[in-house]
XYZ file of C-alpha atoms in Angstrom:
510
model
C -25.461 51.941 -29.282
C -22.290 53.951 -29.758
C -19.488 52.918 -32.066
C -17.150 51.762 -29.313
C -19.948 49.803 -27.592
C -20.935 47.947 -30.761
C -17.286 47.243 -31.550
C -16.736 45.937 -28.027
C -19.761 43.647 -28.316
C -18.426 42.256 -31.596
C -15.002 41.622 -30.093
C -16.555 39.855 -27.101
C -18.560 37.622 -29.417
C -15.331 36.767 -31.230
C -13.561 35.936 -27.968
C -16.475 33.687 -27.005
C -15.830 31.496 -30.049
C -14.141 28.150 -29.264
C -11.162 29.116 -31.436
C -10.177 32.036 -29.235
C -11.149 30.317 -25.988
C -8.633 27.629 -26.899
C -5.901 30.163 -27.630
C -6.794 32.381 -24.662
C -6.512 29.723 -21.942
C -3.427 29.382 -19.777
C -2.464 25.931 -21.085
C -3.074 26.734 -24.763
C 0.491 26.001 -25.840
C 0.381 22.489 -24.358
C -3.050 21.698 -25.846
C -2.070 22.961 -29.307
C 1.137 20.914 -29.192
C -0.753 17.710 -28.283
C -3.260 18.330 -31.070
C -0.486 18.831 -33.626
C 1.399 15.726 -32.497
C -1.661 13.473 -32.327
C -3.734 14.488 -35.351
C -1.137 15.890 -37.740
C -2.057 18.181 -40.597
C -4.761 15.925 -42.084
C -6.858 15.579 -38.892
C -6.791 11.786 -39.099
C -9.494 10.255 -36.839
C -8.036 8.526 -33.772
C -9.780 5.775 -31.762
C -10.885 7.046 -28.369
C -8.803 4.640 -26.263
C -5.689 5.359 -28.303
C -6.042 9.123 -27.942
C -6.526 8.770 -24.180
C -3.225 6.883 -24.016
C -1.453 9.341 -26.305
C -2.555 12.313 -24.211
C -1.226 10.691 -21.040
C 2.082 9.838 -22.745
C 2.536 13.368 -24.168
C 1.812 14.914 -20.776
C 4.283 12.554 -19.116
C 6.989 13.571 -21.599
C 6.223 17.256 -21.076
C 6.355 16.762 -17.305
C 9.727 15.013 -17.649
C 10.976 17.968 -19.704
C 10.267 20.308 -16.779
C 6.834 21.645 -17.776
C 4.667 22.259 -14.709
C 1.507 23.935 -15.994
C -0.215 20.887 -17.508
C -3.849 19.712 -17.700
C -4.842 17.590 -14.719
C -6.681 14.281 -14.832
C -6.547 11.095 -16.868
C -6.492 11.072 -20.651
C -10.205 10.279 -20.785
C -11.127 13.153 -18.444
C -8.967 15.624 -20.375
C -10.507 14.590 -23.716
C -13.989 15.003 -22.257
C -13.105 18.542 -21.160
C -11.841 19.280 -24.645
C -15.120 17.956 -26.060
C -17.069 20.330 -23.813
C -14.846 23.140 -25.085
C -15.862 22.193 -28.687
C -12.289 21.381 -29.693
C -12.828 17.627 -30.040
C -15.780 15.713 -31.442
C -16.494 12.007 -30.958
C -18.241 10.000 -33.662
C -18.372 6.540 -35.255
C -16.200 5.586 -38.211
C -17.166 3.215 -41.036
C -16.285 0.180 -38.895
C -18.496 1.317 -36.004
C -15.583 2.315 -33.730
C -15.654 5.486 -31.640
C -13.062 7.984 -32.876
C -11.990 11.522 -32.040
C -11.494 14.279 -34.601
C -10.629 17.933 -34.267
C -13.434 20.417 -34.747
C -13.147 23.297 -37.200
C -12.483 25.642 -34.262
C -9.467 23.605 -33.116
C -8.148 23.312 -36.663
C -8.493 27.066 -37.139
C -6.513 27.632 -33.932
C -3.795 25.253 -35.133
C -3.684 27.056 -38.468
C -3.336 30.446 -36.762
C -0.500 29.204 -34.548
C 1.199 27.638 -37.544
C 1.026 30.871 -39.508
C 2.408 32.842 -36.567
C 5.226 30.323 -36.119
C 6.168 30.619 -39.789
C 8.357 33.525 -40.877
C 5.965 36.000 -42.449
C 7.124 37.867 -45.493
C 6.969 41.622 -45.494
C 5.355 43.805 -48.129
C 6.674 42.761 -51.531
C 6.016 42.923 -55.216
C 4.494 39.437 -55.188
C 1.842 40.385 -52.666
C 0.889 43.547 -54.548
C 0.805 41.629 -57.829
C -1.397 38.972 -56.224
C -3.825 41.631 -55.011
C -3.932 43.312 -58.398
C -4.454 40.014 -60.210
C -7.195 38.912 -57.821
C -9.042 42.201 -58.129
C -8.722 42.154 -61.905
C -10.018 38.580 -62.181
C -12.800 39.301 -59.695
C -13.915 42.325 -61.695
C -13.769 40.370 -64.948
C -16.090 37.714 -63.551
C -18.485 39.998 -61.640
C -18.746 43.200 -63.719
C -22.367 43.582 -64.888
C -21.395 45.664 -67.944
C -20.928 43.457 -71.000
C -18.650 45.904 -72.832
C -16.510 46.336 -69.708
C -16.017 42.572 -69.425
C -15.081 42.333 -73.093
C -12.597 45.203 -72.682
C -10.968 43.524 -69.690
C -10.646 40.218 -71.569
C -9.233 41.946 -74.661
C -6.647 43.770 -72.585
C -5.620 40.526 -70.870
C -5.426 38.690 -74.185
C -3.295 41.469 -75.672
C -0.942 41.440 -72.685
C -0.500 37.691 -72.790
C -0.059 37.718 -76.570
C 2.630 40.375 -76.339
C 4.489 38.448 -73.623
C 4.265 35.244 -75.648
C 5.591 36.946 -78.784
C 8.464 38.489 -76.831
C 9.538 35.119 -75.480
C 9.183 33.439 -78.885
C 11.371 36.163 -80.469
C 14.143 35.405 -77.971
C 13.494 38.073 -75.363
C 15.128 37.929 -71.945
C 13.542 35.435 -69.527
C 13.294 37.270 -66.248
C 13.774 34.974 -63.277
C 11.997 35.247 -59.945
C 13.880 36.708 -57.031
C 14.311 34.940 -53.697
C 11.967 37.390 -51.985
C 9.321 36.797 -54.628
C 9.592 32.996 -54.268
C 9.556 33.127 -50.460
C 6.471 35.326 -50.444
C 4.740 33.044 -52.932
C 5.439 29.872 -50.952
C 4.284 31.553 -47.737
C 0.951 32.573 -49.230
C 0.509 29.172 -50.886
C 1.149 27.325 -47.633
C -1.310 29.615 -45.839
C -4.021 28.841 -48.385
C -3.420 25.090 -48.282
C -3.300 24.896 -44.478
C -6.735 26.550 -44.280
C -8.424 23.750 -46.258
C -8.916 21.174 -43.418
C -10.738 23.642 -41.165
C -12.927 24.764 -44.078
C -13.968 21.200 -44.833
C -14.537 20.516 -41.121
C -16.941 23.479 -40.901
C -19.003 22.038 -43.761
C -19.073 18.623 -42.006
C -20.199 20.177 -38.734
C -22.872 22.186 -40.478
C -24.324 19.035 -42.034
C -24.302 17.335 -38.618
C -26.135 20.337 -37.132
C -28.754 20.226 -39.884
C -29.225 16.496 -39.272
C -29.923 17.063 -35.587
C -32.349 19.896 -36.277
C -34.271 17.932 -38.909
C -34.595 14.865 -36.667
C -35.819 17.096 -33.844
C -38.447 18.536 -36.207
C -39.613 15.019 -37.130
C -39.921 13.983 -33.490
C -41.824 17.156 -32.598
C -44.455 16.346 -35.272
C -45.560 19.973 -35.391
C -45.165 20.110 -39.168
C -45.962 17.677 -41.982
C -43.141 15.385 -43.021
C -43.113 16.805 -46.564
C -42.590 20.327 -45.242
C -39.695 19.177 -43.081
C -38.069 17.456 -46.070
C -38.480 20.550 -48.240
C -36.877 22.611 -45.489
C -33.934 20.204 -45.313
C -33.389 20.306 -49.072
C -33.562 24.110 -49.087
C -31.086 24.417 -46.227
C -28.714 21.878 -47.771
C -28.793 23.797 -51.040
C -28.265 27.103 -49.231
C -25.309 25.601 -47.379
C -23.599 25.008 -50.705
C -24.441 28.365 -52.251
C -24.966 30.928 -49.491
C -21.988 30.211 -47.232
C -18.311 30.697 -47.886
C -17.485 27.146 -46.840
C -20.208 25.708 -49.069
C -19.014 27.634 -52.090
C -15.467 26.524 -51.398
C -16.703 22.931 -51.210
C -18.520 23.250 -54.532
C -15.432 24.768 -56.108
C -13.230 21.974 -54.824
C -15.752 19.405 -56.015
C -15.769 21.001 -59.463
C -11.971 20.938 -59.466
C -11.835 17.209 -58.792
C -14.432 16.511 -61.461
C -12.151 18.178 -64.030
C -9.207 15.863 -64.689
C -7.477 18.584 -66.664
C -7.507 21.003 -63.729
C -6.247 18.333 -61.342
C -3.418 17.453 -63.696
C -2.576 21.116 -64.151
C -2.519 21.661 -60.374
C -0.139 18.738 -59.881
C 2.168 19.894 -62.668
C 2.254 23.464 -61.372
C 3.051 22.333 -57.831
C 5.777 19.990 -59.102
C 7.347 22.777 -61.158
C 7.347 25.156 -58.178
C 8.837 22.589 -55.820
C 11.563 21.722 -58.316
C 12.506 25.372 -58.771
C 16.220 25.945 -58.042
C 15.443 28.573 -55.404
C 12.946 26.406 -53.477
C 15.507 24.158 -51.757
C 16.513 26.592 -49.047
C 13.140 28.299 -48.614
C 10.753 25.581 -47.446
C 11.308 22.647 -45.135
C 10.711 19.001 -45.948
C 7.449 19.049 -44.010
C 6.181 22.062 -45.964
C 7.275 20.446 -49.205
C 5.327 17.297 -48.329
C 2.333 19.449 -47.401
C 2.306 21.126 -50.822
C 2.781 17.828 -52.649
C -0.220 16.372 -50.820
C -2.560 19.234 -51.718
C -4.663 17.163 -54.113
C -4.894 14.292 -51.636
C -5.815 16.765 -48.894
C -8.661 18.120 -51.015
C -9.864 14.620 -51.884
C -9.872 13.512 -48.239
C -11.794 16.616 -47.174
C -14.354 16.097 -49.929
C -14.771 12.440 -48.994
C -15.472 13.319 -45.354
C -18.048 15.930 -46.324
C -19.746 13.586 -48.772
C -19.835 10.812 -46.159
C -21.410 13.190 -43.643
C -23.986 14.317 -46.180
C -24.737 10.701 -47.126
C -25.233 9.828 -43.463
C -27.682 12.688 -43.075
C -29.635 11.613 -46.138
C -29.628 7.923 -45.171
C -30.726 8.662 -41.610
C -33.581 10.860 -42.742
C -34.639 8.350 -45.379
C -34.736 5.463 -42.902
C -36.667 7.551 -40.388
C -39.225 8.712 -42.940
C -39.733 5.285 -44.544
C -40.115 3.384 -41.278
C -42.412 6.005 -39.765
C -44.703 6.287 -42.805
C -44.886 2.505 -43.321
C -46.043 1.949 -39.746
C -48.706 4.624 -40.032
C -49.933 3.260 -43.360
C -50.352 -0.219 -41.890
C -52.296 1.129 -38.919
C -54.558 3.190 -41.181
C -55.157 0.225 -43.481
C -56.220 -1.970 -40.555
C -58.650 0.664 -39.295
C -60.200 1.123 -42.756
C -60.623 -2.631 -43.160
C -62.417 -2.864 -39.826
C -64.678 0.050 -40.750
C -65.522 -1.590 -44.076
C -66.332 -4.916 -42.360
C -68.657 -3.243 -39.857
C -70.321 -1.282 -42.641
C -71.107 -4.453 -44.591
C -72.607 -6.056 -41.465
C -74.758 -3.005 -40.767
C -76.037 -2.753 -44.375
C -77.149 -6.389 -44.268
C -79.757 -5.627 -41.561
C -80.911 -2.111 -42.519
C -82.641 -0.389 -45.393
C -80.988 1.661 -48.149
C -82.038 4.994 -46.592
C -81.197 4.168 -42.993
C -78.857 6.518 -41.207
C -76.709 6.080 -38.150
C -74.609 8.614 -36.356
C -70.993 7.516 -36.254
C -68.355 9.426 -34.246
C -65.241 10.525 -36.059
C -63.118 8.308 -33.833
C -64.331 5.224 -31.939
C -64.517 5.417 -28.175
C -61.581 4.019 -26.272
C -62.320 0.609 -24.782
C -61.786 0.346 -21.034
C -60.600 -3.186 -20.333
C -59.563 -4.027 -16.783
C -57.814 -7.267 -17.681
C -57.252 -8.767 -21.098
C -56.580 -12.459 -21.328
C -53.360 -13.254 -23.092
C -53.948 -17.005 -23.327
C -57.217 -18.750 -24.168
C -58.453 -22.292 -23.614
C -56.886 -24.865 -25.864
C -58.738 -28.229 -25.997
C -55.457 -29.913 -26.792
C -54.287 -29.124 -23.270
C -57.012 -31.387 -21.770
C -56.145 -34.520 -23.788
C -54.917 -37.363 -21.606
C -51.449 -38.662 -22.305
C -51.030 -41.968 -24.066
C -51.437 -45.039 -21.878
C -48.268 -46.744 -20.757
C -47.888 -49.961 -22.615
C -46.716 -53.090 -20.834
C -43.200 -53.816 -21.887
C -42.308 -57.109 -23.442
C -40.416 -59.233 -20.883
C -38.162 -60.477 -23.654
C -36.869 -56.918 -24.174
C -35.732 -56.555 -20.530
C -31.956 -56.667 -19.943
C -30.668 -59.915 -18.426
C -30.166 -58.799 -14.794
C -30.415 -60.961 -11.705
C -31.767 -59.877 -8.337
C -28.319 -59.961 -6.795
C -26.967 -57.617 -9.502
C -29.806 -55.182 -8.856
C -29.193 -55.284 -5.093
C -25.496 -54.679 -5.671
C -26.334 -51.419 -7.476
C -28.784 -50.262 -4.770
C -28.424 -48.191 -1.623
C -26.852 -49.176 1.715
C -28.112 -52.372 3.358
C -28.883 -50.870 6.751
C -30.381 -54.001 8.355
C -27.280 -56.093 7.745
C -24.974 -53.217 8.716
C -26.868 -52.742 11.996
C -26.498 -56.418 12.812
C -22.777 -56.296 12.062
C -22.340 -53.220 14.278
C -24.146 -54.883 17.170
C -22.117 -58.065 16.737
C -18.854 -56.130 16.644
C -19.662 -54.230 19.833
C -20.556 -57.454 21.693
C -17.441 -59.323 20.597
C -14.471 -59.978 22.846
C -12.189 -57.611 20.854
C -14.452 -54.880 19.505
C -12.981 -52.501 16.889
C -11.799 -49.119 18.136
C -13.133 -47.010 15.270
C -15.789 -47.137 12.612
C -13.082 -47.511 9.965
C -11.769 -50.692 11.592
C -15.307 -52.070 11.733
C -15.730 -51.288 8.001
C -12.444 -52.976 7.147
C -13.643 -56.188 8.816
C -16.835 -56.481 6.798
C -17.327 -58.801 3.858
C -16.606 -57.472 0.351
C -20.322 -57.214 -0.501
C -20.820 -54.931 2.570
C -17.854 -52.681 1.773
C -19.404 -50.919 -1.243
C -18.992 -47.107 -1.370
C -22.643 -46.634 -0.406
C -22.128 -48.681 2.745
C -19.831 -45.909 4.029
C -22.825 -43.592 4.097
C -24.900 -46.343 5.733
C -22.398 -46.711 8.587
C -22.217 -42.930 9.076
C -26.011 -42.849 9.208
C -26.106 -45.532 11.897
C -23.343 -43.776 13.843
C -25.309 -40.534 13.820
C -28.423 -42.352 15.074
C -26.431 -43.768 18.002
C -24.874 -40.423 18.859
C -21.324 -41.283 17.816
C -19.508 -38.156 16.651
C -16.431 -38.035 14.469
C -13.211 -36.113 15.035
C -13.000 -33.111 12.691
C -9.202 -32.864 12.638
C -8.401 -36.594 12.196
C -9.421 -38.825 9.284
C -9.120 -42.527 8.544
C -9.310 -44.442 5.274
C -12.296 -46.533 4.220
C -11.179 -48.996 1.511
C -14.407 -49.636 -0.408
C -14.971 -52.265 -3.107
C -17.256 -51.564 -6.045
C -19.618 -54.245 -7.407
C -17.323 -54.729 -10.412
C -14.389 -55.527 -8.105
C -12.520 -52.225 -8.411
C -11.505 -50.353 -5.275
C -11.928 -46.813 -4.027
C -10.515 -45.296 -0.822
C -12.368 -42.554 1.070
C -10.935 -40.249 3.764
C -13.648 -40.059 6.470
C -13.501 -38.251 9.853
C -12.314 -40.740 12.479
C -15.271 -41.980 14.577
C -14.326 -43.846 17.790
C -16.659 -46.627 18.919
C -17.803 -46.789 22.576
C -16.032 -49.174 24.917
C -18.563 -51.792 26.123
C -16.803 -51.967 29.512
C -17.136 -48.192 30.105
C -20.270 -47.004 28.327
C -21.213 -43.339 28.345
C -24.696 -42.090 29.042
C -25.378 -41.519 25.376
C -24.076 -44.918 24.330
C -25.923 -46.587 27.186
C -29.163 -44.966 26.155
C -28.530 -45.917 22.560
C -27.713 -49.490 23.531
C -30.864 -49.674 25.639
C -32.922 -48.411 22.771
C -31.260 -50.891 20.450
C -31.966 -53.787 22.859
C -35.630 -52.855 23.194
C -35.978 -52.319 19.478
C -37.164 -48.755 19.900
C -34.585 -47.135 17.580
C -35.825 -45.591 14.395
C -35.254 -47.878 11.485
C -35.148 -46.426 7.953
């Protein structure tokens, strides 16, 4: 492959990364703005429902401001598209809630846009001095020649000693220029703003390792011990062989050293209180530098939590899986031992028997799940005759009063009412003329039953009141469809037939 072809392939691979796909899309400016407004500089996790609402609100404000090229869909649909683009990731927080966080690719894109939006300093003495100092320190720590390292340290000690003596003797204290301070703050802000994406890459790498290790366990193509050794080796390599891992170890070492943390805070405070710093950095940038230690602590906590989750998940999977297999193996060995004892009791000491490595699988068409229990066939206890003295003091009339409708008496009253000189016009009037003991609520149903037997139909759209009397003397009124009674002087066919049946005694009596 030629030089231009290999270079083109490398550039295409770079453009295929989620960072550049985010920046290369048409709506990149809107997406980056929403990310910066929602998550801030610390990439604070946001509950899923809240982010959906925030996205819709931000888009509505942008639309009101005259922006036309905006993502389409609801907040949930837009967030799902961003997840497929590997710019958002959804996970569970410590309380079990679903939250969104920015991926390292999205944070890197935000960092790049932030650096481009910031005024970049041109070539200056500070930048050259920073390069020289970095190279010198790098060489002092990596030079394999012992004498060369000693010479570098001696030269540095001599330079610092001479500068110290000059200042002690009252030499001029050279102040920093505005260009030097501006360049220094710009580089410092660039370094600090890169920390969240670096920590996020370590988190994502641990999550990837977790998924790969669990997939290896489920595949069962390797022993569990080999899978664990592979996980430990890869976790160790993540901390030593990758740039992000080494940065994580360095930050972890920094936080373990209280002296270094204190020195970092004091140095940042001194720089921010410098007389020339007031007009060079904004309040937001000043707050960002002051929160450097907290930013490092938060990033370390998230990485440690992710690593702890990986370890806990693997531990639970291994322990539960091995315990189940051990119990199954123990049961099989106990059964084999029991059968061996039974066989030895009926054979000689030199008898042999061919035993397959694994027992044959039993073919059972139907296996009973419940067996005969003699307790199910025991007769229940005999009913004992109750003591008459324990019975409640109730009379026959009280029992009858609590019973159902008295159809025989009601039928006689209906026949008598129809044969009277002034028969009632409706069933309700007939009910109102009955004695109190025949106007119980249940007698209403008895009259309706008799009316249905005789073919008397009620009017659906007209009701009449039935004033019933309960056995205790209280009243209750019921609204019943009005049922006219037949006129004895002008009987219909149905009523005539019913009357004939009633006179012959052929009606059905309950």
